Amino acid sequence: MKKRFGLPLLLALLLVLAACGTDTTTEPDTSEETPEEQLDEVEEGNGSENDGADGEAATPNAEESLTFTQDGEEVTVAASVQTSPELPYEMMVAQGYSLISEEPNKDVVFFEQDDSIFMRLEWFGTDNVDMDMILNSTEAQVAVVAEDVSTSEATLGELNASVYTSESDVQKATAYVMEDLGLKAVIYTPTEVDHTAAFKAMLDTVEEVK
C-alpha cells in the first residue's frame, strides 16, 4: 500500500531543501583597521588641519632657540626675539622667562615660575659716560649679596663685558657691563638653582636697535 504525502508536507520539504542550498555563513571583515592605523590617520588628519594655523601659533624653529651648558649638560630651549618696551635693544628671550619694563632706563627679565630669579638690565648709553663710576657702582651692587666679589672679562656675542660675581650660601649675583653698548645686566639667582647660564645665553644675543 502506497503512502501519500499531503500537499502541506511537500511544501515544507521543498522549503527545507531550498534553505540547505543557500550559504548563510558570513565571512569576517578583514578590512577592519588596527588601532595603530587609526592613530596614524588621526595624526595625519590633525597635521593637515593645523597646516593653516602655523601663523597663529608658530612652533620655534632651529633659529629660534638658545643653547647653553647647565650642570655639565648641554640644554636647548625655545626662544623668541623680543624688543625692549622702552630701551633701544633686542635679544632672544627663552621660553619660561618674560621681559618687562621696570622703570625709566631699566628692564627686567624674570623666571615665570619664580620671579625672585631675575636679571635687571640698565641702559646707560655711550655718550658722556663716567665708566669708572658705572663699574664701581656695579661692584658695590653685587657686593650686597656677598662682600667677596670676583672680577673677570667675558664676551657676549660680539661685545666685550666686565664681569662681577659674588655668591653667598643662598644667593648668587653676576653683573655684566657692556661698555660698547651702554648696557648693564645684573643676574640674581638662588645658589642651589643657578639660572646664570640661561640668562647669559640671552645676553649673548643682545643687539642695539637704532
Short mmCIF file of C-alpha atoms in Angstrom, two decimals:
data_model
loop_
_atom_site.label_atom_id
_atom_site.label_comp_id
_atom_site.label_asym_id
_atom_site.label_seq_id
_atom_site.Cartn_x
_atom_site.Cartn_y
_atom_site.Cartn_z
CA MET A 1 0.00 0.00 0.00
CA LYS A 2 1.46 3.31 -1.11
CA LYS A 3 1.75 6.19 1.30
CA ARG A 4 0.62 9.51 0.04
CA PHE A 5 2.05 12.77 1.30
CA GLY A 6 -0.22 15.67 1.78
CA LEU A 7 0.40 18.96 -0.03
CA PRO A 8 1.48 20.85 3.14
CA LEU A 9 4.17 18.29 3.90
CA LEU A 10 5.57 18.50 0.35
CA LEU A 11 5.80 22.30 0.58
CA ALA A 12 7.62 22.05 3.91
CA LEU A 13 10.18 19.63 2.43
CA LEU A 14 10.81 21.93 -0.54
CA LEU A 15 11.47 24.87 1.79
CA VAL A 16 13.98 22.84 3.83
CA LEU A 17 15.86 21.78 0.69
CA ALA A 18 16.00 25.35 -0.58
CA ALA A 19 17.42 26.55 2.73
CA CYS A 20 20.14 23.87 2.66
CA GLY A 21 21.31 25.09 -0.73
CA THR A 22 21.85 28.67 0.48
CA ASP A 23 25.17 29.60 2.24
CA THR A 24 24.25 31.84 5.13
CA THR A 25 27.78 31.94 6.66
CA THR A 26 29.15 35.50 6.99
CA GLU A 27 32.91 35.89 6.47
CA PRO A 28 34.73 38.11 8.98
CA ASP A 29 35.56 41.60 7.68
CA THR A 30 39.34 41.51 7.38
CA SER A 31 39.47 45.12 6.22
CA GLU A 32 38.96 46.49 9.75
CA GLU A 33 41.76 48.91 10.72
CA THR A 34 44.12 48.21 13.58
CA PRO A 35 44.34 50.73 16.44
CA GLU A 36 47.78 51.74 15.14
CA GLU A 37 46.36 52.53 11.70
CA GLN A 38 43.55 54.54 13.25
CA LEU A 39 46.02 56.55 15.27
CA ASP A 40 48.07 57.19 12.14
CA GLU A 41 45.01 58.53 10.38
CA VAL A 42 44.16 60.78 13.32
CA GLU A 43 47.68 62.19 13.35
CA GLU A 44 47.65 62.71 9.60
CA GLY A 45 44.27 64.43 9.83
CA ASN A 46 45.43 66.69 12.61
CA GLY A 47 48.51 67.58 10.67
CA SER A 48 46.52 68.62 7.62
CA GLU A 49 44.07 70.66 9.69
CA ASN A 50 46.88 72.50 11.52
CA ASP A 51 48.83 73.36 8.40
CA GLY A 52 46.97 76.62 8.02
CA ALA A 53 47.30 77.61 11.70
CA ASP A 54 51.08 77.99 11.75
CA GLY A 55 50.80 81.76 11.55
CA GLU A 56 48.69 81.92 14.71
CA ALA A 57 50.79 79.65 16.94
CA ALA A 58 54.09 79.01 15.25
CA THR A 59 56.48 76.49 16.77
CA PRO A 60 60.00 77.94 17.24
CA ASN A 61 62.33 76.65 14.55
CA ALA A 62 66.05 75.91 14.77
CA GLU A 63 66.88 79.63 14.57
CA GLU A 64 64.52 80.38 17.47
CA SER A 65 66.32 78.56 20.27
CA LEU A 66 69.07 79.06 22.80
CA THR A 67 71.71 76.51 23.76
CA PHE A 68 73.78 76.65 26.92
CA THR A 69 75.51 74.37 29.40
CA GLN A 70 73.71 73.68 32.67
CA ASP A 71 75.21 71.40 35.33
CA GLY A 72 77.62 69.96 32.76
CA GLU A 73 74.90 69.15 30.23
CA GLU A 74 74.01 70.96 27.01
CA VAL A 75 70.48 72.38 27.13
CA THR A 76 68.46 73.76 24.22
CA VAL A 77 65.31 75.77 24.89
CA ALA A 78 62.80 77.53 22.65
CA ALA A 79 63.21 81.30 22.47
CA SER A 80 61.95 84.34 20.61
CA VAL A 81 63.39 87.73 19.70
CA GLN A 82 61.91 90.45 21.89
CA THR A 83 62.45 94.20 21.77
CA SER A 84 62.65 96.21 24.95
CA PRO A 85 59.41 98.12 25.59
CA GLU A 86 61.33 101.35 26.25
CA LEU A 87 65.05 100.88 25.60
CA PRO A 88 66.91 100.63 22.24
CA TYR A 89 67.88 96.95 22.27
CA GLU A 90 66.51 93.50 21.45
CA MET A 91 67.52 89.97 22.40
CA MET A 92 66.35 86.38 22.44
CA VAL A 93 64.24 85.58 25.49
CA ALA A 94 63.97 81.93 26.47
CA GLN A 95 60.62 80.25 26.88
CA GLY A 96 59.56 80.40 30.53
CA TYR A 97 61.02 83.88 31.01
CA SER A 98 59.42 87.30 30.46
CA LEU A 99 60.90 90.67 29.56
CA ILE A 100 59.16 93.72 31.04
CA SER A 101 59.91 97.39 31.58
CA GLU A 102 60.52 98.13 35.25
CA GLU A 103 61.28 101.85 35.43
CA PRO A 104 62.93 104.52 33.26
CA ASN A 105 66.09 103.08 31.63
CA LYS A 106 65.60 99.71 33.35
CA ASP A 107 64.10 96.39 32.26
CA VAL A 108 63.71 93.03 33.97
CA VAL A 109 63.79 89.51 32.59
CA PHE A 110 62.30 87.19 35.19
CA PHE A 111 61.68 83.46 35.52
CA GLU A 112 57.92 82.98 35.27
CA GLN A 113 57.75 80.19 37.87
CA ASP A 114 59.65 82.24 40.44
CA ASP A 115 60.09 85.97 39.87
CA SER A 116 62.76 86.16 42.57
CA ILE A 117 65.01 84.70 39.85
CA PHE A 118 65.61 87.62 37.51
CA MET A 119 68.01 89.76 35.51
CA ARG A 120 67.85 93.54 35.72
CA LEU A 121 69.03 95.43 32.63
CA GLU A 122 70.02 99.09 32.87
CA TRP A 123 70.72 101.30 29.87
CA PHE A 124 73.39 103.98 30.49
CA GLY A 125 74.25 104.76 26.87
CA THR A 126 77.60 105.61 25.36
CA ASP A 127 77.62 109.43 25.38
CA ASN A 128 79.41 111.29 28.16
CA VAL A 129 79.51 108.27 30.44
CA ASP A 130 81.71 108.07 33.53
CA MET A 131 82.70 104.39 33.20
CA ASP A 132 84.66 104.37 36.45
CA MET A 133 81.52 105.36 38.31
CA ILE A 134 79.47 102.71 36.44
CA LEU A 135 81.96 99.95 37.23
CA ASN A 136 82.39 100.96 40.87
CA SER A 137 78.65 101.16 41.46
CA THR A 138 78.18 97.75 39.79
CA GLU A 139 80.77 96.15 42.05
CA ALA A 140 79.07 97.68 45.11
CA GLN A 141 75.70 96.43 43.88
CA VAL A 142 76.99 92.86 43.59
CA ALA A 143 78.75 93.09 46.96
CA VAL A 144 75.36 93.37 48.67
CA VAL A 145 74.95 89.61 48.14
CA ALA A 146 78.45 88.78 49.42
CA GLU A 147 81.41 91.01 50.24
CA ASP A 148 83.89 88.87 48.30
CA VAL A 149 83.47 89.99 44.68
CA SER A 150 85.44 88.38 41.85
CA THR A 151 86.08 90.27 38.60
CA SER A 152 86.78 88.99 35.11
CA GLU A 153 86.20 89.69 31.43
CA ALA A 154 83.78 87.93 29.09
CA THR A 155 82.48 88.08 25.54
CA LEU A 156 78.75 88.33 24.97
CA GLY A 157 78.11 87.72 21.32
CA GLU A 158 80.42 90.27 19.73
CA LEU A 159 80.55 92.52 22.80
CA ASN A 160 83.20 92.64 25.48
CA ALA A 161 81.95 92.81 29.06
CA SER A 162 83.35 93.40 32.51
CA VAL A 163 82.03 90.74 34.89
CA TYR A 164 81.45 90.97 38.64
CA THR A 165 80.36 87.93 40.67
CA SER A 166 79.54 87.29 44.32
CA GLU A 167 77.95 84.30 45.99
CA SER A 168 76.54 83.52 49.41
CA ASP A 169 75.11 80.28 50.76
CA VAL A 170 71.68 81.15 49.38
CA GLN A 171 72.10 83.62 46.53
CA LYS A 172 74.39 84.40 43.61
CA ALA A 173 74.77 87.72 41.79
CA THR A 174 76.53 88.19 38.44
CA ALA A 175 76.85 91.52 36.66
CA TYR A 176 77.88 92.15 33.04
CA VAL A 177 78.80 95.67 31.97
CA MET A 178 78.86 96.13 28.19
CA GLU A 179 80.60 99.47 27.68
CA ASP A 180 80.38 99.45 23.87
CA LEU A 181 76.60 99.01 24.01
CA GLY A 182 75.96 101.10 27.09
CA LEU A 183 74.10 98.31 28.88
CA LYS A 184 74.48 96.69 32.29
CA ALA A 185 72.86 93.42 33.33
CA VAL A 186 72.76 92.05 36.88
CA ILE A 187 71.55 88.47 37.42
CA TYR A 188 70.13 87.27 40.74
CA THR A 189 69.58 83.54 41.21
CA PRO A 190 69.49 81.03 44.07
CA THR A 191 72.82 79.33 44.63
CA GLU A 192 71.30 75.84 44.53
CA VAL A 193 69.16 76.52 41.44
CA ASP A 194 71.53 78.52 39.28
CA HIS A 195 69.95 80.23 36.25
CA THR A 196 73.05 82.24 35.33
CA ALA A 197 73.82 80.19 32.21
CA ALA A 198 70.32 80.71 30.81
CA PHE A 199 70.43 84.47 31.39
CA LYS A 200 73.92 84.71 29.89
CA ALA A 201 72.73 82.83 26.79
CA MET A 202 70.07 85.52 26.36
CA LEU A 203 72.65 88.28 26.80
CA ASP A 204 74.80 86.65 24.10
CA THR A 205 72.11 87.69 21.60
CA VAL A 206 71.59 91.30 22.70
CA GLU A 207 71.79 93.91 19.92
CA GLU A 208 71.17 97.62 19.74
CA VAL A 209 68.05 98.75 17.89
CA LYS A 210 68.52 102.06 16.11
#
